[in-house]
Amino acid sequence: MLKEPVKVNPQALCYHCGEDIIERGIHIEDKHFCCSGCKTVYEILSQNNLCEYYDREAQPGINQKHQIREGKFGFLDDENVTQKLLHFRQDEQCHVMFYLPQMHCSSCIWLLENLNRVNKGVLKSEVDFIKKEVRVIFDKSKTSLRKVAETLTLIGYEPHISLQDVSDKKVKKHNTARIVKIGIAGFCFGNIMMLSFPEYFSLNPEEHPGLNTWFSALNVLLSLPVFFYCAFEFFESAYKGLRQKFLNIDAPIALAIVITFGRSLYEIGSGTGAGYLDSMSGIVFFMLVGRYFQDKTYQNLSFERDYKSYFPLGVTILEDGAVEQQIPVSELKPGHRIKIHHGEIIPADSILFMGKASIDYSFVSGESLPVEKSIGEILYAGGKQCGGAIELEVVKEISQSYLTRLWNNDSFKQEKERDKTSFVHYLSRYFTYILFSIALFATGYWLMEDASKTWQVLTAVLIVACPCALLLSATFTNGNMLHALGSKGIYVKNAGVLEDMSSITNIVFDKTGTITEQSGSELLYKGEELSAYQQQLFRTLSSQSNHPLSKGVYYRLPASSKLKLSDFVEEKGKGLSANIDGHEVRMGSADWIAKGFQTVDTKRSSVYLALDGKVLGFFEVNHHYRKGLEQVVSELSESYTLAVVSGDNAAEEQRLKGIFGEECTLLFNRQPQDKLDYIKRLQAGKKRVMMVGDGLNDAGALRQSDIGIAISDNTNTFSPSCDVIFSGASFPLFGKFIRFCRRQKFIIYISFVLSILYNIIGLYFAVSGQLEPVIAAILMPVSSISIVVFTSGATFVLAKRLS
């Protein structure tokens, strides 16, 4: 006789985090909480008069059901670690920057910037919401780095501290020199133009004797920092290109700057004209602004991440078999006994010594489901423990572990060279050849016709036909496109990636976490309808196992109180059984539950349920494929050869064939090296390959491919080294993204044609010797500004189509 289920309290929302409350009883006055952790955070804020936190946003907190174990930040007591993490230290004042991925709203900002009211040793805290970072200034005599980290954790903002944070190789975040150069060039450009007004409008210099002389002298002074400091990077780039016998885009622009500056000094010094210092400074200013837009993406993202960004900084070792001590992970040696808790990363290849291991290798091998490991088996670095605490014995140092060997593959040591082969460089090279030919022809003509005009014509041709419009078109087109993509959660490493899009022939996808949601899989029940009491029975049984499918069943069934259980048995690879409330309850594979039972071939993993010897139905594992996948595949299959290469098993093969088509290459159970080798084979066949992945298991293939795209549901957390970081939420735009990038060359070609028209007009006046200073002064800025306006408008229109 089946009983009625034990009643549970109706659901409500947690006052702190807003999640559902399953069982009441955790409350303070009329404020109810889903767990004791959320209640504790509220108490801390209340004691420090910080409850305004809840007035700014409804339920702004982070769920605290998973408590942080005591001593987790013990490694921050190590002076060597502290020294590497601190950005500034003077006497007792210390500065540190923490990355807080939990930050999400204005309440978070307000609370974090009032950290000093929770920890009195904190002097000041400043939030960078875009980067999800907080800079904390604290007094070392009143608190410590460890206590600051524990304070942040206590209020729900556990800092993410990885091995990368103390690595000697730091990612360059800012280019302050570029900003300073823009400021100086802009200031000088504006003032030189203002001082040149008398020349522009041909004002009578006799009315104010000496005024033009003073204005010209001031213009020369203002042009000096522009020429010698702001324009230096153009001279340096051109010099490096010439040393390698390559005429890059900066060569003609550097020559134009030198000629313009030299001609201006000659005219001003000889009193024969006002020069072209305004045009020279304008060229430099516009070029610097355009390049700043291109480089801006790097301020918030790192495209050169490695395995150190994924590894923890500290690890718990066991001394004398029992005493726990926190040490930096870099000090791990073979023979060390370490303790790995739930949700922590295994930092080095080790042997399971004690406990029950359920290891999630999805970020290393691509296998979507955690694997069970027995005592004595080896566990590889990079796996995440999904069960309880386990004890391991380290067998290899971090530098010799499997994951590190993967990262040290030659593919990671080779930088992709794009800038040298940019089509803009080739255009500029031919443009320069034509320009020099015209200059030589004009010079030869005037040497025979009127030698007095030779120098004027030569310099006028080089100044007016300066390829600044071409360079501006490329710079501003690329900068605007990178900015437009960034606003959609698509972050491209550099302009070379945009150019390479047009040559791609093959696109290779990883499966787990790339075309599937990183949040996991869904269990769909098929069979007899389960009563509330039956659901309670199976939920009680599934709660006894750490196997991922058992956990999936547990969370899939509605919350209820656990029933009395006895005779529990778990057979590895088969299933679970127990006597619960007088009933024989079993769940697992169909063969194990009931031999001869007519199963349904779904081509997917399934968990069958049996009660008192009767099979009631089964749960089918249904991977969550990303929204819009079918549309993306449909758009791409028309122009590209698609393939899926996965480290996961082939359970989803038939479903993937239905999405990608029967002729699509589908490869399963592939190791990271296999993926890398597959990319190499395609490239050996003269194919241009784009690899789309998400985890460390894709890292080698991403680097080896011509374009590597990392799909990330949180673009600030770990993603492997790549060319594009693509937000998971923007995945439906993938097809449009590629089409958008392929429009880059079209915009540049059109703007190049416009600049050629301006140059033809200018060259007509220059070659004929009729070019007046006022014409050159107006023609060049108008050309540059019109190109900027056109490229900005064109990319804006195209960006609208991305929505």
mmCIF file of C-alpha atoms in Angstrom, residues 435-603:
data_model
loop_
_atom_site.group_PDB
_atom_site.id
_atom_site.type_symbol
_atom_site.label_atom_id
_atom_site.label_comp_id
_atom_site.label_asym_id
_atom_site.label_seq_id
_atom_site.Cartn_x
_atom_site.Cartn_y
_atom_site.Cartn_z
ATOM 1 C CA LEU A 435 53.027 57.458 -55.651
ATOM 2 C CA PHE A 436 56.813 57.343 -56.067
ATOM 3 C CA SER A 437 56.425 56.867 -59.818
ATOM 4 C CA ILE A 438 54.182 59.949 -60.082
ATOM 5 C CA ALA A 439 56.582 61.950 -57.896
ATOM 6 C CA LEU A 440 59.581 60.975 -60.035
ATOM 7 C CA PHE A 441 57.694 61.679 -63.255
ATOM 8 C CA ALA A 442 56.568 65.111 -62.010
ATOM 9 C CA THR A 443 60.077 65.898 -60.772
ATOM 10 C CA GLY A 444 61.616 64.980 -64.110
ATOM 11 C CA TYR A 445 59.060 67.007 -65.994
ATOM 12 C CA TRP A 446 59.593 70.177 -63.934
ATOM 13 C CA LEU A 447 63.381 69.809 -64.010
ATOM 14 C CA MET A 448 63.130 70.314 -67.748
ATOM 15 C CA GLU A 449 60.222 72.768 -67.703
ATOM 16 C CA ASP A 450 60.921 75.016 -64.677
ATOM 17 C CA ALA A 451 63.613 73.857 -62.257
ATOM 18 C CA SER A 452 62.510 76.397 -59.626
ATOM 19 C CA LYS A 453 59.283 74.435 -59.083
ATOM 20 C CA THR A 454 60.916 71.008 -58.792
ATOM 21 C CA TRP A 455 61.205 70.866 -54.983
ATOM 22 C CA GLN A 456 57.738 72.360 -54.507
ATOM 23 C CA VAL A 457 56.127 69.808 -56.832
ATOM 24 C CA LEU A 458 58.002 66.827 -55.341
ATOM 25 C CA THR A 459 57.033 67.614 -51.771
ATOM 26 C CA ALA A 460 53.499 68.613 -52.715
ATOM 27 C CA VAL A 461 52.939 65.253 -54.439
ATOM 28 C CA LEU A 462 54.248 63.299 -51.444
ATOM 29 C CA ILE A 463 52.168 65.356 -49.010
ATOM 30 C CA VAL A 464 48.886 65.460 -50.897
ATOM 31 C CA ALA A 465 49.003 61.818 -52.041
ATOM 32 C CA CYS A 466 49.806 60.623 -48.521
ATOM 33 C CA PRO A 467 48.065 57.278 -47.912
ATOM 34 C CA CYS A 468 46.623 58.517 -44.623
ATOM 35 C CA ALA A 469 43.081 58.096 -45.939
ATOM 36 C CA LEU A 470 43.812 54.462 -46.810
ATOM 37 C CA LEU A 471 45.354 53.818 -43.423
ATOM 38 C CA LEU A 472 42.537 55.663 -41.661
ATOM 39 C CA SER A 473 39.945 53.613 -43.539
ATOM 40 C CA ALA A 474 41.517 50.355 -42.335
ATOM 41 C CA THR A 475 42.138 51.621 -38.818
ATOM 42 C CA PHE A 476 38.686 53.086 -38.228
ATOM 43 C CA THR A 477 36.843 50.275 -39.996
ATOM 44 C CA ASN A 478 38.607 47.703 -37.847
ATOM 45 C CA GLY A 479 38.229 49.762 -34.687
ATOM 46 C CA ASN A 480 34.505 50.326 -35.237
ATOM 47 C CA MET A 481 33.912 46.680 -36.099
ATOM 48 C CA LEU A 482 35.741 45.485 -32.981
ATOM 49 C CA HIS A 483 33.715 47.911 -30.873
ATOM 50 C CA ALA A 484 30.410 46.837 -32.474
ATOM 51 C CA LEU A 485 31.204 43.163 -31.913
ATOM 52 C CA GLY A 486 32.265 43.842 -28.331
ATOM 53 C CA SER A 487 28.884 45.400 -27.593
ATOM 54 C CA LYS A 488 27.308 42.059 -28.620
ATOM 55 C CA GLY A 489 29.580 40.001 -26.359
ATOM 56 C CA ILE A 490 31.929 39.007 -29.210
ATOM 57 C CA TYR A 491 35.530 39.998 -28.484
ATOM 58 C CA VAL A 492 38.006 39.782 -31.382
ATOM 59 C CA LYS A 493 41.717 39.743 -30.671
ATOM 60 C CA ASN A 494 42.854 42.036 -33.503
ATOM 61 C CA ALA A 495 42.088 43.282 -36.998
ATOM 62 C CA GLY A 496 43.994 40.403 -38.584
ATOM 63 C CA VAL A 497 41.297 38.023 -37.366
ATOM 64 C CA LEU A 498 38.651 40.032 -39.226
ATOM 65 C CA GLU A 499 40.662 39.783 -42.441
ATOM 66 C CA ASP A 500 41.233 36.031 -42.084
ATOM 67 C CA MET A 501 37.498 35.358 -41.888
ATOM 68 C CA SER A 502 37.175 35.724 -45.643
ATOM 69 C CA SER A 503 39.583 32.837 -46.321
ATOM 70 C CA ILE A 504 38.060 30.200 -43.991
ATOM 71 C CA THR A 505 36.918 26.972 -45.697
ATOM 72 C CA ASN A 506 36.278 24.588 -42.783
ATOM 73 C CA ILE A 507 34.666 25.097 -39.362
ATOM 74 C CA VAL A 508 35.277 22.497 -36.644
ATOM 75 C CA PHE A 509 33.100 22.472 -33.498
ATOM 76 C CA ASP A 510 33.715 20.888 -30.134
ATOM 77 C CA LYS A 511 30.528 19.521 -28.529
ATOM 78 C CA THR A 512 30.503 19.718 -24.725
ATOM 79 C CA GLY A 513 30.241 23.326 -23.562
ATOM 80 C CA THR A 514 30.519 24.667 -27.123
ATOM 81 C CA ILE A 515 27.339 23.710 -28.942
ATOM 82 C CA THR A 516 25.811 22.457 -25.680
ATOM 83 C CA GLU A 517 24.986 24.648 -22.712
ATOM 84 C CA GLN A 518 27.740 24.664 -20.106
ATOM 85 C CA SER A 519 25.107 24.427 -17.375
ATOM 86 C CA GLY A 520 24.748 20.694 -18.076
ATOM 87 C CA SER A 521 22.071 18.257 -19.227
ATOM 88 C CA GLU A 522 18.364 17.753 -18.641
ATOM 89 C CA LEU A 523 16.650 14.518 -17.626
ATOM 90 C CA LEU A 524 13.349 13.828 -19.374
ATOM 91 C CA TYR A 525 11.056 11.207 -17.801
ATOM 92 C CA LYS A 526 9.210 8.720 -20.025
ATOM 93 C CA GLY A 527 6.881 6.028 -18.682
ATOM 94 C CA GLU A 528 4.064 5.627 -16.172
ATOM 95 C CA GLU A 529 3.162 8.786 -14.315
ATOM 96 C CA LEU A 530 4.815 8.758 -10.899
ATOM 97 C CA SER A 531 2.761 9.634 -7.848
ATOM 98 C CA ALA A 532 4.153 12.117 -5.346
ATOM 99 C CA TYR A 533 5.021 9.255 -2.992
ATOM 100 C CA GLN A 534 6.850 7.306 -5.717
ATOM 101 C CA GLN A 535 8.831 10.401 -6.581
ATOM 102 C CA GLN A 536 9.739 10.695 -2.913
ATOM 103 C CA LEU A 537 10.979 7.088 -2.870
ATOM 104 C CA PHE A 538 13.229 7.496 -5.891
ATOM 105 C CA ARG A 539 14.516 10.869 -4.667
ATOM 106 C CA THR A 540 15.514 9.268 -1.367
ATOM 107 C CA LEU A 541 17.387 6.504 -3.208
ATOM 108 C CA SER A 542 19.187 8.870 -5.619
ATOM 109 C CA SER A 543 20.356 11.065 -2.718
ATOM 110 C CA GLN A 544 22.653 8.244 -1.547
ATOM 111 C CA SER A 545 24.942 8.338 -4.611
ATOM 112 C CA ASN A 546 27.448 10.845 -5.978
ATOM 113 C CA HIS A 547 27.157 9.537 -9.522
ATOM 114 C CA PRO A 548 26.216 12.416 -11.854
ATOM 115 C CA LEU A 549 23.150 10.607 -13.209
ATOM 116 C CA SER A 550 21.952 9.868 -9.658
ATOM 117 C CA LYS A 551 22.429 13.526 -8.818
ATOM 118 C CA GLY A 552 20.532 14.444 -11.952
ATOM 119 C CA VAL A 553 17.570 12.296 -10.898
ATOM 120 C CA TYR A 554 17.722 13.775 -7.387
ATOM 121 C CA TYR A 555 17.500 17.359 -8.623
ATOM 122 C CA ARG A 556 14.961 16.470 -11.325
ATOM 123 C CA LEU A 557 12.412 15.137 -8.812
ATOM 124 C CA PRO A 558 10.484 17.607 -6.641
ATOM 125 C CA ALA A 559 11.864 18.449 -3.204
ATOM 126 C CA SER A 560 10.592 16.294 -0.365
ATOM 127 C CA SER A 561 11.675 14.936 3.015
ATOM 128 C CA LYS A 562 13.871 11.823 2.935
ATOM 129 C CA LEU A 563 12.371 8.483 3.964
ATOM 130 C CA LYS A 564 13.933 5.769 6.114
ATOM 131 C CA LEU A 565 16.359 3.681 4.070
ATOM 132 C CA SER A 566 18.155 0.356 4.621
ATOM 133 C CA ASP A 567 20.115 -2.283 2.665
ATOM 134 C CA PHE A 568 21.553 0.305 0.291
ATOM 135 C CA VAL A 569 23.677 -1.153 -2.526
ATOM 136 C CA GLU A 570 25.492 0.666 -5.341
ATOM 137 C CA GLU A 571 27.018 -1.426 -8.105
ATOM 138 C CA LYS A 572 29.467 0.525 -10.236
ATOM 139 C CA GLY A 573 28.274 0.958 -13.795
ATOM 140 C CA LYS A 574 24.919 -0.707 -13.065
ATOM 141 C CA GLY A 575 22.755 1.141 -10.544
ATOM 142 C CA LEU A 576 21.363 1.542 -7.017
ATOM 143 C CA SER A 577 18.998 -0.455 -4.849
ATOM 144 C CA ALA A 578 17.637 -0.145 -1.314
ATOM 145 C CA ASN A 579 14.710 -0.940 0.951
ATOM 146 C CA ILE A 580 12.856 2.322 1.558
ATOM 147 C CA ASP A 581 9.809 2.518 3.765
ATOM 148 C CA GLY A 582 9.140 -1.197 3.165
ATOM 149 C CA HIS A 583 9.540 -1.053 -0.643
ATOM 150 C CA GLU A 584 12.247 -2.446 -2.914
ATOM 151 C CA VAL A 585 13.444 0.556 -4.909
ATOM 152 C CA ARG A 586 15.918 0.206 -7.784
ATOM 153 C CA MET A 587 17.305 2.556 -10.435
ATOM 154 C CA GLY A 588 19.995 2.073 -13.071
ATOM 155 C CA SER A 589 20.544 0.359 -16.425
ATOM 156 C CA ALA A 590 17.661 -1.633 -17.908
ATOM 157 C CA ASP A 591 19.684 -4.881 -18.030
ATOM 158 C CA TRP A 592 20.483 -4.633 -14.337
ATOM 159 C CA ILE A 593 16.984 -3.677 -13.183
ATOM 160 C CA ALA A 594 14.914 -6.203 -15.151
ATOM 161 C CA LYS A 595 16.400 -8.694 -17.593
ATOM 162 C CA GLY A 596 14.315 -9.080 -20.703
ATOM 163 C CA PHE A 597 12.538 -5.770 -20.204
ATOM 164 C CA GLN A 598 11.668 -4.165 -23.551
ATOM 165 C CA THR A 599 13.857 -1.054 -23.586
ATOM 166 C CA VAL A 600 13.562 1.932 -25.867
ATOM 167 C CA ASP A 601 16.605 2.606 -28.068
ATOM 168 C CA THR A 602 16.937 6.372 -27.695
ATOM 169 C CA LYS A 603 20.653 6.605 -28.563
#
